[in-house]
Tab-separated table of C-alpha atoms in Angstrom:
chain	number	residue	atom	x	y	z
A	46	UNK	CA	5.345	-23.531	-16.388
A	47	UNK	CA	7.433	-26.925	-16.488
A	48	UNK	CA	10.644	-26.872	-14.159
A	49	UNK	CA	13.496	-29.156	-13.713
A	50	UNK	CA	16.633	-30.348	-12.150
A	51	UNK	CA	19.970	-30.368	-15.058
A	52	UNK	CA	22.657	-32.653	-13.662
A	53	UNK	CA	26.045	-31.890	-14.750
A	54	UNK	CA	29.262	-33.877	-15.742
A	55	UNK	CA	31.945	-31.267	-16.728
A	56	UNK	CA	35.636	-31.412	-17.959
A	57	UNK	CA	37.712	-31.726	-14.404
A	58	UNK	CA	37.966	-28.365	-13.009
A	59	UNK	CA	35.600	-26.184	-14.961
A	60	UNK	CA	32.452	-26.599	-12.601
A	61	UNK	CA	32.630	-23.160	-11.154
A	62	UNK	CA	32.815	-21.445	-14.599
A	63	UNK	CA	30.499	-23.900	-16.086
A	64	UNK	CA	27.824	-23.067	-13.159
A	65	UNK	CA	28.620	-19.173	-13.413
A	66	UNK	CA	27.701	-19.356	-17.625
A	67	UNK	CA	24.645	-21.517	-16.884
A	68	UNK	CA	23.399	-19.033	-14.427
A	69	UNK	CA	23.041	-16.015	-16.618
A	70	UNK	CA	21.186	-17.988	-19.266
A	71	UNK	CA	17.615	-16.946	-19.786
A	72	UNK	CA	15.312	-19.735	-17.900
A	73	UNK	CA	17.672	-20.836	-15.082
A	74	UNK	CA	16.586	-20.484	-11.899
A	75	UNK	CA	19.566	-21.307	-10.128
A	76	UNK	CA	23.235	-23.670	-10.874
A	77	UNK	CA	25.492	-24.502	-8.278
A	78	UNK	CA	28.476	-26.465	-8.331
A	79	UNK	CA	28.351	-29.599	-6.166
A	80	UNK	CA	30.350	-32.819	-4.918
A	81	UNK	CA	29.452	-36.358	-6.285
A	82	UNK	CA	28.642	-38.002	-9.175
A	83	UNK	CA	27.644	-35.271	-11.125
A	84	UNK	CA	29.623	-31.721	-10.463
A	85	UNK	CA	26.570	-28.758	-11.559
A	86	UNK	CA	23.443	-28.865	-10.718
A	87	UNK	CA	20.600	-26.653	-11.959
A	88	UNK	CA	17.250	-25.455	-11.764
A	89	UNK	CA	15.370	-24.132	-14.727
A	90	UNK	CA	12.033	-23.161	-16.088
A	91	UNK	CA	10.094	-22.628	-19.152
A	92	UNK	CA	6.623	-22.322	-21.118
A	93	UNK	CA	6.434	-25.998	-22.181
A	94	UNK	CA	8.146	-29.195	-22.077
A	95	UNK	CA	9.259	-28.587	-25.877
A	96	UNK	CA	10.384	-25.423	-24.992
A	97	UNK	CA	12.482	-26.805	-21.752
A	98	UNK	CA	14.148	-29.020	-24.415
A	99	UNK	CA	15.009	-26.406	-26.926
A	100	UNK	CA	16.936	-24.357	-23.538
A	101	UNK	CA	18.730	-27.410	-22.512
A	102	UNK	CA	19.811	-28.416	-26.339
A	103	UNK	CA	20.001	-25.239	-27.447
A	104	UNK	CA	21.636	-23.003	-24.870
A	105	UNK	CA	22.848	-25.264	-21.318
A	106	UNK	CA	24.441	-27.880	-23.663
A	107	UNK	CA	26.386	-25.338	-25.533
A	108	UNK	CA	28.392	-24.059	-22.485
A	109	UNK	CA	31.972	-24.890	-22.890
A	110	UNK	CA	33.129	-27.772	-19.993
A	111	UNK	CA	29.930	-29.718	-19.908
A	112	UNK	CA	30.794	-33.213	-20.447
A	113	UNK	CA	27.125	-34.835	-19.875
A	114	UNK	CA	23.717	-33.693	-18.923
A	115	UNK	CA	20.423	-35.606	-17.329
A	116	UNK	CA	17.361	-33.591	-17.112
A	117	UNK	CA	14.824	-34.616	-14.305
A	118	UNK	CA	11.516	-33.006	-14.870
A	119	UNK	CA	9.638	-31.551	-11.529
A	120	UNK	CA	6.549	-33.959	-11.095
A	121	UNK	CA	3.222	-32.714	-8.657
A	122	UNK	CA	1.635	-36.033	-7.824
């Protein structure tokens, strides 16, 4: 399994909705809405790194209010 951390720019006021549609999507572990910089952050597993790709592109990305994303990949060193 790869994890990672999503941080989320949305449209002004859309955080909590943004955070509630993330958090039903297959693969997240948990979104929250936040203060600072960025205003979602989630946590979200899959298979493979390709396949970590295809949920943010594919399915986070897609929600409606995201402005910007920046996937951090968990690291064990």
């Amino acid at each position: 399994m790869v994890q990672a951390y999503i941080l989320i720019q949305t449209e002004v006021g859309k955080a909590t909705s943004v955070a509630q549609s993330i958090a039903r999507i297959e693969g997240v572990l948990q979104a929250e809405d936040v203060t600072g910089p960025y205003d979602v952050i989630v946590r979200a597993e899959a298979d493979t790194v390709d396949d970590l790709g295809r949920l943010v592109v594919a399915k986070i990305q897609q929600v409606e209010g995201i402005t910007r994303t920046l996937t951090c990949p968990v690291v064990h060193l």
